[in-house]
Coordinates of C-alpha atoms and ligand atoms in Angstrom, one line a residue:
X10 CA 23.5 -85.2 66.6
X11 CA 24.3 -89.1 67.8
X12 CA 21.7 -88.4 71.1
X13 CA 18.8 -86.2 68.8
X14 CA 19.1 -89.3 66.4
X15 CA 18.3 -91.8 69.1
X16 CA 15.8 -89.7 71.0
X17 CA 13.9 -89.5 67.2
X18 CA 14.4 -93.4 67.4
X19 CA 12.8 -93.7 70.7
X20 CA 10.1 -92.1 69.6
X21 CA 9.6 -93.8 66.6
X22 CA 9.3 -96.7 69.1
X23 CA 6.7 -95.3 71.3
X24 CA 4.7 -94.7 68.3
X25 CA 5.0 -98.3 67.1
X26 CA 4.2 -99.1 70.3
X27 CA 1.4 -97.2 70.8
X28 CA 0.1 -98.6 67.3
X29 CA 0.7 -101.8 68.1
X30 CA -1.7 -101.3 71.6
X31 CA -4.1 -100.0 69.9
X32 CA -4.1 -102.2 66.7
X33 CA -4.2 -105.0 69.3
X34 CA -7.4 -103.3 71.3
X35 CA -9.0 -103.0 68.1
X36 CA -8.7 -106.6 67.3
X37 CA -10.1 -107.6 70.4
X38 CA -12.7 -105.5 70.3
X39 CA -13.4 -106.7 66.8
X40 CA -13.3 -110.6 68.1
X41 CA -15.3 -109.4 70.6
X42 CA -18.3 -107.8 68.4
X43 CA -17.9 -110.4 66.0
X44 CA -18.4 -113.0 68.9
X45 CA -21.6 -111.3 69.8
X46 CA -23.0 -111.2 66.8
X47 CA -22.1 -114.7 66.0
X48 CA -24.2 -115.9 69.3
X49 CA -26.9 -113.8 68.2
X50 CA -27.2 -115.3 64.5
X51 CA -26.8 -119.0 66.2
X52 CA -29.3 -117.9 68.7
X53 CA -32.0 -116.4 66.0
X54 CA -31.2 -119.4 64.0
X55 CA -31.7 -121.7 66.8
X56 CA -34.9 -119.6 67.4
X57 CA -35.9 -119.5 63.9
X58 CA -35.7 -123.4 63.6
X59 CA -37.3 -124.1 66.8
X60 CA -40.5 -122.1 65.9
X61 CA -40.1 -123.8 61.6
X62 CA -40.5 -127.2 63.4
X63 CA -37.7 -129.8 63.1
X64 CA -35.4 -131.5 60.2
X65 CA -36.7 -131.4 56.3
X66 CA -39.5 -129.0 56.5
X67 CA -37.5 -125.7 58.4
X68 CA -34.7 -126.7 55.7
X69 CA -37.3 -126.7 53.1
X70 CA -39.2 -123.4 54.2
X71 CA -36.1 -121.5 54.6
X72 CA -35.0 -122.2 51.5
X73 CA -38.6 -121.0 49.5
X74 CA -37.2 -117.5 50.1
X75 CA -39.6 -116.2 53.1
X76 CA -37.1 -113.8 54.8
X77 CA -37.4 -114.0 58.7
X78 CA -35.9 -111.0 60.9
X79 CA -36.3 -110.6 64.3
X80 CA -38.5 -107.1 64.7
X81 CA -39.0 -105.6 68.3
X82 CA -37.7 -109.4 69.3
X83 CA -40.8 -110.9 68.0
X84 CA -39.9 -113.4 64.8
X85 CA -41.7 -111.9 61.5
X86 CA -41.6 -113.0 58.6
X87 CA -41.2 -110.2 55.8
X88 CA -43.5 -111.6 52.9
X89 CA -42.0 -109.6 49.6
X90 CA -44.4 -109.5 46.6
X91 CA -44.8 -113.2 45.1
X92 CA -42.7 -114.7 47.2
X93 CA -45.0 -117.3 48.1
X94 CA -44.6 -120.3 46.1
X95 CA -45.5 -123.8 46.8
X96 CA -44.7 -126.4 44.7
X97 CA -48.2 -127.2 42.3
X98 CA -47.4 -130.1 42.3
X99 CA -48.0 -131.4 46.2
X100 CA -51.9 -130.1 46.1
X101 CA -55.0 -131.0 43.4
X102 CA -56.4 -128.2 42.3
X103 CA -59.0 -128.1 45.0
X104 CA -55.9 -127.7 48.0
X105 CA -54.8 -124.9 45.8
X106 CA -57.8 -122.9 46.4
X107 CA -57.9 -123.7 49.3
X108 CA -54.5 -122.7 50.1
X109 CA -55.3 -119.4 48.5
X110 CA -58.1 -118.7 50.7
X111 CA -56.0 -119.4 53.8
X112 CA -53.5 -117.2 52.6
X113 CA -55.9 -114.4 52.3
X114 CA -57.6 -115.1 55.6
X115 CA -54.2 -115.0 57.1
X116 CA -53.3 -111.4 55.7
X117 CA -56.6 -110.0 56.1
X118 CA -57.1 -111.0 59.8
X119 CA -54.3 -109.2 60.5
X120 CA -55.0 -105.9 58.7
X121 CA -55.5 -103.8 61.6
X122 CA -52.0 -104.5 62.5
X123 CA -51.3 -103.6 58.9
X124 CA -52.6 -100.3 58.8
X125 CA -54.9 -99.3 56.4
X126 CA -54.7 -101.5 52.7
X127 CA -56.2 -100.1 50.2
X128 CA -56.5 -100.2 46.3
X129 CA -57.4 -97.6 43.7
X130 CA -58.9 -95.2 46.9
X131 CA -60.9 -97.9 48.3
X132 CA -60.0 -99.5 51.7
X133 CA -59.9 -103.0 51.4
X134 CA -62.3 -103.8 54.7
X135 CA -64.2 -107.1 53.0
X136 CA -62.3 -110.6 53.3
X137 CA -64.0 -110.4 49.8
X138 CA -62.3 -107.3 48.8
X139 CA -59.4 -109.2 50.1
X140 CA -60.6 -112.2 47.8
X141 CA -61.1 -110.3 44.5
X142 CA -57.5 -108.5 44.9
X143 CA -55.6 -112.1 45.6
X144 CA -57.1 -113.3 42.6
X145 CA -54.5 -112.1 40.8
X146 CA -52.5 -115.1 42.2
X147 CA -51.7 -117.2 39.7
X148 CA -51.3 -121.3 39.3
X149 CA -49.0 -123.0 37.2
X150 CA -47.7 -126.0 36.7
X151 CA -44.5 -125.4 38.6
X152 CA -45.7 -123.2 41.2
X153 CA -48.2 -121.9 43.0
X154 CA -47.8 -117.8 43.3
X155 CA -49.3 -115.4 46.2
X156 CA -49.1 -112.3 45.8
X157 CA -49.7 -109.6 48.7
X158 CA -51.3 -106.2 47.9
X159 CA -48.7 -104.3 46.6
X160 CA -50.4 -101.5 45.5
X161 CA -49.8 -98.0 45.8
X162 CA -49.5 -96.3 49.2
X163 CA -48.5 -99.9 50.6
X164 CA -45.4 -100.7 52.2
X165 CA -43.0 -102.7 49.5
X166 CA -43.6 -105.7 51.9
X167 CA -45.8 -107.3 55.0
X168 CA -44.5 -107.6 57.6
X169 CA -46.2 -110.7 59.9
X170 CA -45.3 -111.6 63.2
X171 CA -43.5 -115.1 62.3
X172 CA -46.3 -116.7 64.8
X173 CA -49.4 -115.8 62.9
X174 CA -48.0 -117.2 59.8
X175 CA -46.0 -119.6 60.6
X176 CA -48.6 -121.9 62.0
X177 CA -50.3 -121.8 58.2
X178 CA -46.8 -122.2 56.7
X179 CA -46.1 -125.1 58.6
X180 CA -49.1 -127.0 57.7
X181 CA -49.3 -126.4 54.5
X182 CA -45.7 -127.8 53.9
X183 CA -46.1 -130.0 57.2
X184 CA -49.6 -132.1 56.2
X185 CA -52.3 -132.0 53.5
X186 CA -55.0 -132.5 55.7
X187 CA -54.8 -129.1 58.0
X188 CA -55.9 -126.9 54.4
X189 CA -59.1 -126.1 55.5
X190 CA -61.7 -123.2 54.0
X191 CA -61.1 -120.7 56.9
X192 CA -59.1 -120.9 59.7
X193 CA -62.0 -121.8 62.1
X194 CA -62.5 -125.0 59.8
X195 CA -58.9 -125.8 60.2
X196 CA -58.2 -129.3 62.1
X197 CA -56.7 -129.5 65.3
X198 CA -53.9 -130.2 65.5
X199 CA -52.2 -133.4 67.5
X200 CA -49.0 -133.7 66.7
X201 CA -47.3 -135.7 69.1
X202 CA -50.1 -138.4 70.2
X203 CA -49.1 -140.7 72.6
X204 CA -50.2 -144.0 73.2
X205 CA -52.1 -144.1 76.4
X206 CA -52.7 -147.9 77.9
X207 CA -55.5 -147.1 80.1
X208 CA -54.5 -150.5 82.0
X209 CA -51.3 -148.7 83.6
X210 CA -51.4 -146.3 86.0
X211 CA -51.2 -142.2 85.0
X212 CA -50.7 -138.9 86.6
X213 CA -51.3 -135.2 84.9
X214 CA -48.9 -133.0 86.0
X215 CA -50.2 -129.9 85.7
X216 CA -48.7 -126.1 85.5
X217 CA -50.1 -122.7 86.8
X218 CA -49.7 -119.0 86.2
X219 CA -47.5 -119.6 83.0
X220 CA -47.0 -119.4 79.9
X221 CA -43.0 -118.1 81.4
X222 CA -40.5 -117.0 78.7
X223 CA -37.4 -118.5 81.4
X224 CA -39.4 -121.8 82.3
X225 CA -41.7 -123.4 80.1
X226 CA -39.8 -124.5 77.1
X227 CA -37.3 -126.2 79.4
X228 CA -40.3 -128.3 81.4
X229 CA -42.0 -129.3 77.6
X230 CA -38.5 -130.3 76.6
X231 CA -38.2 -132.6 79.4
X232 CA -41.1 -133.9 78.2
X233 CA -40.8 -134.2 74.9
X234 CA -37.8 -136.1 75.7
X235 CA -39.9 -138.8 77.7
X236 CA -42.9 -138.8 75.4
X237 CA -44.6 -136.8 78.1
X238 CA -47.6 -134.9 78.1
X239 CA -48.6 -132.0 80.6
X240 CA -51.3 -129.7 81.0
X241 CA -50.6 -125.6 81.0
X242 CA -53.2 -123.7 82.8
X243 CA -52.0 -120.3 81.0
X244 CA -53.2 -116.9 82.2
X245 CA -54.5 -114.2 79.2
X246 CA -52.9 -111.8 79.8
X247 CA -49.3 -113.6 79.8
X248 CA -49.8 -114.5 76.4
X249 CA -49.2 -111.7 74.3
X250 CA -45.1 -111.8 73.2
X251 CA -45.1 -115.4 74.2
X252 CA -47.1 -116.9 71.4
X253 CA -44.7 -119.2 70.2
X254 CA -44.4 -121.4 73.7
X255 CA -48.3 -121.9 73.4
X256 CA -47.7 -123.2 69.6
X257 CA -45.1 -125.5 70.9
X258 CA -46.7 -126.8 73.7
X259 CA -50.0 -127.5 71.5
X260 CA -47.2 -128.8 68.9
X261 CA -45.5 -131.3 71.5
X262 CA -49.1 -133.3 72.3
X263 CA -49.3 -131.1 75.6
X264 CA -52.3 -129.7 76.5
X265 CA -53.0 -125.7 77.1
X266 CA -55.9 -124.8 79.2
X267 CA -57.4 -121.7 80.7
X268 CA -56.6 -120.1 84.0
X269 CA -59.0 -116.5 83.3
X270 CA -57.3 -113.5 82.4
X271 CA -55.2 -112.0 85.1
X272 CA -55.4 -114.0 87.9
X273 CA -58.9 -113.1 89.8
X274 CA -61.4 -114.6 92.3
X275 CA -64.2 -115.8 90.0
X276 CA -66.7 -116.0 92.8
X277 CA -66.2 -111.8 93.2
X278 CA -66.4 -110.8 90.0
X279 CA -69.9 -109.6 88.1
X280 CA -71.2 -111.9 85.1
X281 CA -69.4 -109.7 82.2
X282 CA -65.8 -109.9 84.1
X283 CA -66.5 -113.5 84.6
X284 CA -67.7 -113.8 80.7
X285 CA -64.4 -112.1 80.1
X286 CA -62.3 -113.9 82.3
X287 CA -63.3 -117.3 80.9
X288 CA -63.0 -116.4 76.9
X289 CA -60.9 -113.6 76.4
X290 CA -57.8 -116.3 77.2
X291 CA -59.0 -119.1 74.8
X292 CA -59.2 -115.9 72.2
X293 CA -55.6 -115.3 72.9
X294 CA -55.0 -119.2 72.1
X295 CA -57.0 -119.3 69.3
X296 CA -55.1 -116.7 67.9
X297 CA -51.4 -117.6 69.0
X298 CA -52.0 -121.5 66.9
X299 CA -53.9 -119.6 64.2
X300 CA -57.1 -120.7 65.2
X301 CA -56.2 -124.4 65.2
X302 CA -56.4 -124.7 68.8
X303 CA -59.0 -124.2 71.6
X304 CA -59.1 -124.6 75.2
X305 CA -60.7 -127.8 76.6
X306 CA -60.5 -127.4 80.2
X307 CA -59.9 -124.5 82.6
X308 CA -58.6 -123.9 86.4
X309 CA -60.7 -121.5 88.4
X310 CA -57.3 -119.0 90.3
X311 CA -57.1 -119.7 94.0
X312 CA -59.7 -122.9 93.2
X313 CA -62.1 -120.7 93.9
X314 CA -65.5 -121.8 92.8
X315 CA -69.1 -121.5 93.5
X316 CA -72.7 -123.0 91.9
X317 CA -73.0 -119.4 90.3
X318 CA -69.2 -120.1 88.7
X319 CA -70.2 -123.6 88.2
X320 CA -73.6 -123.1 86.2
X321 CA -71.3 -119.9 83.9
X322 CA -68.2 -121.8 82.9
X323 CA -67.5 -122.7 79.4
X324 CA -65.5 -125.2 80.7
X325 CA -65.1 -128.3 82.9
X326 CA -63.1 -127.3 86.1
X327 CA -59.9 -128.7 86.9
X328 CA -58.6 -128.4 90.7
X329 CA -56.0 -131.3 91.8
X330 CA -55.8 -133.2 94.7
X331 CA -52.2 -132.8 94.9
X332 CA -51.4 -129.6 95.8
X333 CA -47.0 -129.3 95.8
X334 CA -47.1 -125.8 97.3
X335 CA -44.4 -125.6 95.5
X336 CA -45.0 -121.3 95.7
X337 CA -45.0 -121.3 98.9
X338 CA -41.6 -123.8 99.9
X339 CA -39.9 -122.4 96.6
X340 CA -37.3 -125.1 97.4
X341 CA -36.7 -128.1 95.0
X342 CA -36.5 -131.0 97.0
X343 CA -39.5 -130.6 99.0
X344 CA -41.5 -130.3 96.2
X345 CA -40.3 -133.5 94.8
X346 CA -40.8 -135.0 97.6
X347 CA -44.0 -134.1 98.3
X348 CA -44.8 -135.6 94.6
X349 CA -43.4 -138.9 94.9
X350 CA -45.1 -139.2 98.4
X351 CA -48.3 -138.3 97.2
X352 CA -49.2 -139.1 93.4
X353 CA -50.9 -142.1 92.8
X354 CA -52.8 -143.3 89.5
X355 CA -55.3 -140.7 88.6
X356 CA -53.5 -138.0 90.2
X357 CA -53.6 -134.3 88.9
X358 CA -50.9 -132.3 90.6
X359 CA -50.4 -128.9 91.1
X360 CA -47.6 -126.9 90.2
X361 CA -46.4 -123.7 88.8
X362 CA -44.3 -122.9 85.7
X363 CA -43.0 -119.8 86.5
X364 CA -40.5 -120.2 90.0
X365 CA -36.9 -121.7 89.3
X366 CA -37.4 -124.1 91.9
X367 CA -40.7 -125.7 90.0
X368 CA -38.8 -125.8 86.8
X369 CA -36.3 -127.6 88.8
X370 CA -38.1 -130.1 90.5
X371 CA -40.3 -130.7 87.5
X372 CA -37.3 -131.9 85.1
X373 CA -36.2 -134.0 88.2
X374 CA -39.5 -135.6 88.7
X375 CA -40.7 -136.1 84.8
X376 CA -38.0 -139.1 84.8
X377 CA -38.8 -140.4 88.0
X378 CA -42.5 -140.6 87.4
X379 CA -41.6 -142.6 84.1
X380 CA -38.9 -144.7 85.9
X381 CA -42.0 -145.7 88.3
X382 CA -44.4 -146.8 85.8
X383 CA -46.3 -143.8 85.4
X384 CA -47.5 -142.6 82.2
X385 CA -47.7 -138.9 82.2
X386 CA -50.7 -137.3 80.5
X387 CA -52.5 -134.1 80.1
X388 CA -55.7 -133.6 82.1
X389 CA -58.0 -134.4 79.3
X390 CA -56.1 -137.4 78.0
X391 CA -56.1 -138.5 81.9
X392 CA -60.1 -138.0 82.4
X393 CA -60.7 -139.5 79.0
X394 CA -58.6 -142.8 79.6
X395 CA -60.2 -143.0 82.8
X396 CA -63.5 -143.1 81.0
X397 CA -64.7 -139.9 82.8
X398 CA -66.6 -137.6 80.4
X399 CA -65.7 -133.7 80.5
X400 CA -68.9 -131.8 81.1
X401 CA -69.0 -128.0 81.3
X402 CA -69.3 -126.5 85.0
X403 CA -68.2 -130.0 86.4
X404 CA -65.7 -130.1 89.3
X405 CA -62.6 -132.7 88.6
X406 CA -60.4 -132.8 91.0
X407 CA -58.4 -136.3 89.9
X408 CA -59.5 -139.3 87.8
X409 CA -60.7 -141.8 89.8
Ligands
ZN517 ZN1 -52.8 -119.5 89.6

């Protein structure tokens, strides 16, 4: 009796036991999950900020009840019906309309991605269709109300990708003056002008082969941080999914140019692939800043030019005439060194955003180059301090 009772007790204690093991596993796992999922809120927040622009304005626009998720990892807003409302009172009557029109633009250039919208049977193809439908917006004195094509058949809400909206968000919170008519009337934007002094000596860095998800927000921060400027030579066909590093380097001051679609030999390619290969990337960056944005100047691949390239390009062509190798050593140091040794005033240096090492020697070299008196410029700020004019099919290869 005395030994059954205390084998029952030992039992009871291995069951405690094993209760007490697994209620323990269970809160770690828990603290675990939850830790996860906390890093992943800070980091959409983080994300979500970063692409709303800075301080007041993000605070303001995520108050106004858009609702941003993170779809197939690309930021999109979710627009529910009439949830766009902007305070009347900012904008005369005229900005109003204006607004409006944006607003529509913005949904209906998008439409394909939307599927098919349509109304009472009819497919809404016309940006006037578009136009009659969102004139059931309505204006008060409070408010200013969009509402999106809710009708029947339609999803309950649009979804945008965060980049293609965001842009017309921002200035429509950000700055009075970037309401334009359509989006190809829409200013450009500069919002982080420096002030050159075309008395003291400049360099461009410049960056190849990019835009690169690990690499190029880190290099524009650095800059950012030292008033900087820099010019991106971005390939096409890198641009899709990374939409919101060529808004923020337009949005830092920096300058984004073309470097053709996917990397080819424009001396060995017939006139339509060279066509191609000159706009289809300045499409891509049109359409990533919401049309606000164009490309100025462009860098042939490989620097490979001829008078046939010369006499087709939209664009004036940028080579350097110091070339880093930095592809090639792949080693920090060296690359630096070959910088500081080289650059003098006028200097357009080569480099390439998307190897560790670059990155590296980049946020090494940005102070340095500032410590030493340099003012760091894009390309076209460079050639246009320097008094040199930018002509289409015109070789640069520094400013001086
Ligand atoms: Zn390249």
């Amino acid at each position: 009796m005395k030994k059954r009772r205390k084998i029952t007790r030992k039992r009871k204690n291995n069951t405690t036991k094993v209760l007490a093991s697994i209620l323990v596993l269970l809160i770690f796992t828990l603290s675990i999950a939850l830790g996860i999922l906390f890093i992943q809120n800070q980091f959409e927040n983080k994300n979500l900020r970063h692409t709303l622009g800075k301080g007041k304005y993000a605070e303001e626009k995520i108050e106004k009840g858009f609702e941003v998720l993170l779809v197939d990892n690309i930021p999109t807003i979710k627009i529910k019906k009439e949830t766009l409302q902007l305070n009347s009172s900012l904008f005369t009557t005229d900005e109003q309309e204006k607004i409006k029109k944006q607003f529509v633009y913005n949904i209906y250039s998008q439409k394909d991605m939307l599927g098919d919208l349509y109304k009472d049977g009819v497919f809404l193809n016309e940006l006037s269709d578009f136009n009659s439908y969102f004139s059931q917006s309505s204006f008060d004195d409070e408010f200013i109300t969009l509402t999106h094509p809710n009708t029947e058949g339609l999803p309950l809400f649009i979804q945008i990708p965060y980049n293609n909206s965001a842009n017309f968000i921002n200035f429509v919170f950000k700055d009075k003056g970037f309401i334009a008519d359509t989006i190809e009337d829409a200013p450009e934007i500069k919002e982080n002008p420096i002030e050159i002094d075309p008395n003291k000596p400049m360099i461009a860095l410049t960056f190849d082969d990019g835009p690169s998800k690990k690499y190029t927000l880190e290099i524009l921060n650095k800059l950012n941080e030292y008033n900087a400027h820099a010019t991106f030579f971005v390939l096409g066909n890198r641009i899709k999914g990374n939409e919101d590093i060529i808004s923020a380097i337009v949005d830092s001051g920096s300058e984004v140019g073309g470097h053709s679609w996917d990397h080819q030999y424009l001396t060995k390619v017939d006139d339509e692939e060279l066509d191609k290969q000159f706009n289809l990337v300045n499409d891509l960056v049109k359409q990533a800043t919401n049309g606000r944005y164009s490309i100025k100047t462009f860098r042939p691949p490989y620097g490979a030019v001829n008078d046939h390239v010369k006499s087709k390009s939209p664009y004036p062509l940028i080579m350097w005439d110091v070339d880093t190798l930095d592809w090639k050593v792949k080693n920090k140091d060296k690359v630096i060194k070959n910088i500081l040794d080289n650059a003098k005033d006028g200097s357009i240096i080569l480099m390439h955003d998307i190897h560790g090492t670059s990155k590296d020697a980049a946020l090494e070299v940005i102070p340095m180059l500032v410590e030493q008196g340099y003012q760091l410029v894009s390309v076209e700020e460079l050639l246009t301090a320097k008094g040199i004019p930018l002509e289409n099919g015109k070789v640069y290869y520094n400013a001086r």
